[in-house]
Amino acid sequence: MSSVQSFGYLDEYAKKEVRRSALKAVAIPGYQVPYSSREMPMGRGFGTGGLQLTLSLIGSQETLKVIDQGSDDSVNAVNLRSFIEMTCPGIDTTTKTAEASLIQSRHRIPEQPLREDQIIVLQVPYPDPLVLVEPSEDKRKQMHGEMDYSRLLVKLYEDMVRFDEITISHRYPTRINGQYVLDPSPIPRWDVPKMNHSNALILFGAGREKKIYAVPPYTDAEPLVFSDVPFRVEDFSDASGGRRACRICGCRSSFLDEYSDSRTGETVYQCSDADWCEELSQSTEKPAGVSNA
Amino acid sequence: MGYVAIKGGGRAIAGTKGVFDHLRTRQGEAGTPLDTDTIEQQLRLLHGRVISEGGVYAPQLASLALKQAQGDTLEAAFILRAYRSTQPRLTETPLLDTTKMRLTRRISAAFKDIPGGQMLGATTDYHLRMLRMELLKESSEEFRRISRDWFSSAPEADLPDSFPKVLDGLRQQGLLPQPDAAAAEREPFDITREPLIFPVPRSAALATMARAEQGSLLAIAYSNMRGYGDVHPTVAELRVGYLPVLLPHPITGELTEVGEVEMTECEVIAMYEDDADQSKAVFTLGYGACYGHNEVKAISMAILDRALQAGMKSGPRNPSEDPEFVLLHVDGIDSMGFCTHYKMPHYVTFQSDMDRLRTTRQKQTDKEQG
Amino acid sequence: MLELSAIWKPETQQQLFRALLNAMARPGSRESNVIPADGEAIGLPVLAVLVDAAVTLADPHQLLRKSDWSLLQAAEKSADTADYIFCDGNRAPEFSPKLGTLTGPEQSATLIVSVSGLNSVTTRLKLKGPGIAESTTLVIDGLDPAWIHAREDWVCEFPLGVDLILVSETQLAAIPRTTNVEVL
């Protein structure tokens, strides 16, 4: 018995269903379109929703980039990429954001602004922002139908009363085109503004929860806030208030990973976006905000 | 055409595949590879469970999946399920009649005497759970002798054909609700082609439970048995056997037997209630069925079917009556996938979490000092 | 052996889908050079990408041949109930497509409308909304003016509505329900 599959692993009917759902998702920005979601040969939670989108989109002329936590060499990114290389003969893969026509990512949107001819697919564990306040999917569907997000706002308000700060760190609820509120996948708050009037189409795939949704290009994407409490991205200031720099490329304008140096025990900072860091390290002309640390 | 060069991440994955496979062969020179027939026959209950949770009746591939997964039922069911995704769905069988099952076991807890009689068959129910030390060093000769002797001592007349259903008698007495004739006409919900959007029909619930993870079903059914619910079931009939699968003949169109699948089926009777169509009260029913010989699963499913029907009718009063709660949490492939995904790197989100905690603490410090 | 037209081949369908996705994401943008010229009914290649036995299709203007139906595999339904409606832009729409529900706006019809062209100017539309940076102009040849008014009625209560895919012999463009359309 052969386990050799057609181009893109999924059968053509499965791809058709994903394609129909993706078109609906784009036509109804921010709305979670349900779809049947086939089992993939990797775990539910490892990017099967993003993968089904990628496999339904990809063609032999594609240049694909796969990242996890901003890194092309993260084990899960490597695993997904080699599966796609194996099942989609003829495609190119790259680590360079600028070269990719299709990007599948978990937890990050690249620092390098995307172009109109690129599409980014984000892997989603929890597609529904209302799960913070309502466990029943049926009830959440009603709330979305009425575009009733009052309980989310109450949760934010309670945070302010209790901690004087909104405690949502990532997966920040974001209102699309002034209508639906979506879960932007576990990207940091740092990446949320990149969704607003993006040049590139952003697609979201939740395999286990069986939902596809989208933010079309040039569409309002506004984090849910109160008028007197501004939305704030992660703060990378040091004790004296200066912006921390990446220890490799010196960039002071990227999202940083923080860890302790195993030799010195010192806390060090490094770009989370591996390609961004690499490009800056090799470039002689550094953009503004980069110091030669 | 160009691919990304293999670096540390790729080498780590290749390494883990190697060591995982090595552990399978740790017996070294003394070891012999497991053959798929051995798994299918000697670990038949494990094998049946994987077929049932994988949701595809492919005995040899289920054995292969078990061998490959080194005995992990969740992983093995998952491999089968992923294989299933690549297969087109070519046709559908008509509704199959389980009274036609070739039975290997059949009991009723409701009546001492049932048409066709009780048939205990192969069960561990009345085994003394004491280790059978003689199996530690079982010789091939002894193994073959058991196989030979059982057949020679079993008179052919004892090997039954099929039996009527226990419930038929009660139905004739008018103590059961009439079968929902309309339900048989409706197209059953296909959970492999449609997402569950609640409320879902009973057929969607039954299909979901039929390939659910056994332990998950048991845990939720047990909550109902203990008092988070009130099904109080009586097992009207539990049957294990082989169900003939019929398909229309490609040329004549006549229904033709194309094979058989091993199944376990359970019907439970629960507390009576007023029937919508009948003037007098009748018992209520629950139904469970799954691939393989798996009685715990079939009984759990039958109890949950009853609980869910009650929940669909009058609103859930406890978790086991809530279709969304039960049906979205019993799939082994979904739940194990999400559970294991927490092992993946979450550096970015954790960085974000630390940022929130530090900011909040700073504000609290400022407040204390101010 | 029967040689199938390119529109039924997975590679063609993948490329055409990408064009459809881009068209839907950027309303009014014209996608050219993606439709294989195989002498099929205008719009059929798009149906071949979207439709199979899992969905229903209406053909109120009878543009499809019997052989097309068997390859599309979709069950036929009336235009008032079908998931996909294939129609002739030259004729005024005389049906009420399904618009979805508040909890299921995706259960609405997608209209594939065949038009004479997307280059010459018979109808000039100014489009605004998601997917459009400021505003854009779409010119259509062979679209009955009644379409614009009918669409306005269908999409006035977001998220309910229909999404339009306009297909000419060589080009396609989309107008999803979120697009604000003004006739110039």
mmCIF file of N, CA, C and O in Angstrom, chain A residues 15 23 106 132 137 142 152 193 195 217 242 250 253 255 273 287:
data_model
loop_
_atom_site.group_PDB
_atom_site.id
_atom_site.type_symbol
_atom_site.label_atom_id
_atom_site.label_comp_id
_atom_site.label_asym_id
_atom_site.label_seq_id
_atom_site.Cartn_x
_atom_site.Cartn_y
_atom_site.Cartn_z
ATOM 1 N N LYS A 15 -8.847 20.481 -0.407
ATOM 2 C CA LYS A 15 -8.315 21.806 -0.757
ATOM 3 C C LYS A 15 -9.447 22.748 -1.169
ATOM 4 O O LYS A 15 -9.463 23.909 -0.796
ATOM 5 N N LEU A 23 -11.924 32.171 0.909
ATOM 6 C CA LEU A 23 -12.560 33.277 0.170
ATOM 7 C C LEU A 23 -13.654 33.934 1.011
ATOM 8 O O LEU A 23 -13.770 35.161 1.051
ATOM 9 N N ARG A 106 4.210 30.990 13.191
ATOM 10 C CA ARG A 106 3.602 30.783 14.496
ATOM 11 C C ARG A 106 4.143 31.857 15.435
ATOM 12 O O ARG A 106 5.356 31.997 15.583
ATOM 13 N N LEU A 132 -12.035 34.230 26.337
ATOM 14 C CA LEU A 132 -11.583 34.837 27.601
ATOM 15 C C LEU A 132 -12.733 35.029 28.574
ATOM 16 O O LEU A 132 -12.539 35.014 29.785
ATOM 17 N N GLU A 137 -19.009 27.721 22.888
ATOM 18 C CA GLU A 137 -18.862 28.196 21.517
ATOM 19 C C GLU A 137 -20.200 28.678 20.954
ATOM 20 O O GLU A 137 -20.270 29.663 20.224
ATOM 21 N N GLN A 142 -23.347 33.524 19.109
ATOM 22 C CA GLN A 142 -24.434 34.510 19.240
ATOM 23 C C GLN A 142 -23.855 35.903 19.483
ATOM 24 O O GLN A 142 -24.289 36.889 18.895
ATOM 25 N N LEU A 152 -16.037 41.538 26.886
ATOM 26 C CA LEU A 152 -14.588 41.701 26.727
ATOM 27 C C LEU A 152 -14.146 43.044 27.289
ATOM 28 O O LEU A 152 -13.118 43.150 27.965
ATOM 29 N N PRO A 193 0.007 46.113 15.613
ATOM 30 C CA PRO A 193 -0.132 47.241 14.680
ATOM 31 C C PRO A 193 0.225 46.889 13.228
ATOM 32 O O PRO A 193 -0.215 47.565 12.308
ATOM 33 N N MET A 195 -0.911 44.574 11.581
ATOM 34 C CA MET A 195 -2.099 44.091 10.865
ATOM 35 C C MET A 195 -2.927 45.233 10.299
ATOM 36 O O MET A 195 -3.742 45.049 9.406
ATOM 37 N N PRO A 217 -5.914 43.069 3.123
ATOM 38 C CA PRO A 217 -5.013 44.212 3.116
ATOM 39 C C PRO A 217 -5.811 45.519 3.250
ATOM 40 O O PRO A 217 -7.013 45.531 3.024
ATOM 41 N N GLY A 242 16.656 53.749 28.528
ATOM 42 C CA GLY A 242 17.124 53.609 27.143
ATOM 43 C C GLY A 242 16.580 52.334 26.517
ATOM 44 O O GLY A 242 16.234 51.392 27.219
ATOM 45 N N GLY A 250 22.514 44.739 16.984
ATOM 46 C CA GLY A 250 22.452 46.086 17.543
ATOM 47 C C GLY A 250 21.138 46.806 17.309
ATOM 48 O O GLY A 250 21.001 47.980 17.649
ATOM 49 N N SER A 253 15.014 48.486 17.427
ATOM 50 C CA SER A 253 13.604 48.679 17.035
ATOM 51 C C SER A 253 12.926 47.353 16.691
ATOM 52 O O SER A 253 11.974 47.324 15.932
ATOM 53 N N PHE A 255 11.431 43.330 18.159
ATOM 54 C CA PHE A 255 10.989 42.559 19.321
ATOM 55 C C PHE A 255 12.151 41.670 19.767
ATOM 56 O O PHE A 255 12.766 40.985 18.949
ATOM 57 N N ASP A 273 13.195 37.905 15.531
ATOM 58 C CA ASP A 273 13.076 37.629 14.095
ATOM 59 C C ASP A 273 14.473 37.318 13.538
ATOM 60 O O ASP A 273 15.295 38.219 13.337
ATOM 61 N N PRO A 287 19.610 50.712 9.187
ATOM 62 C CA PRO A 287 18.525 51.690 9.267
ATOM 63 C C PRO A 287 18.572 52.442 10.599
ATOM 64 O O PRO A 287 19.313 52.078 11.507
#
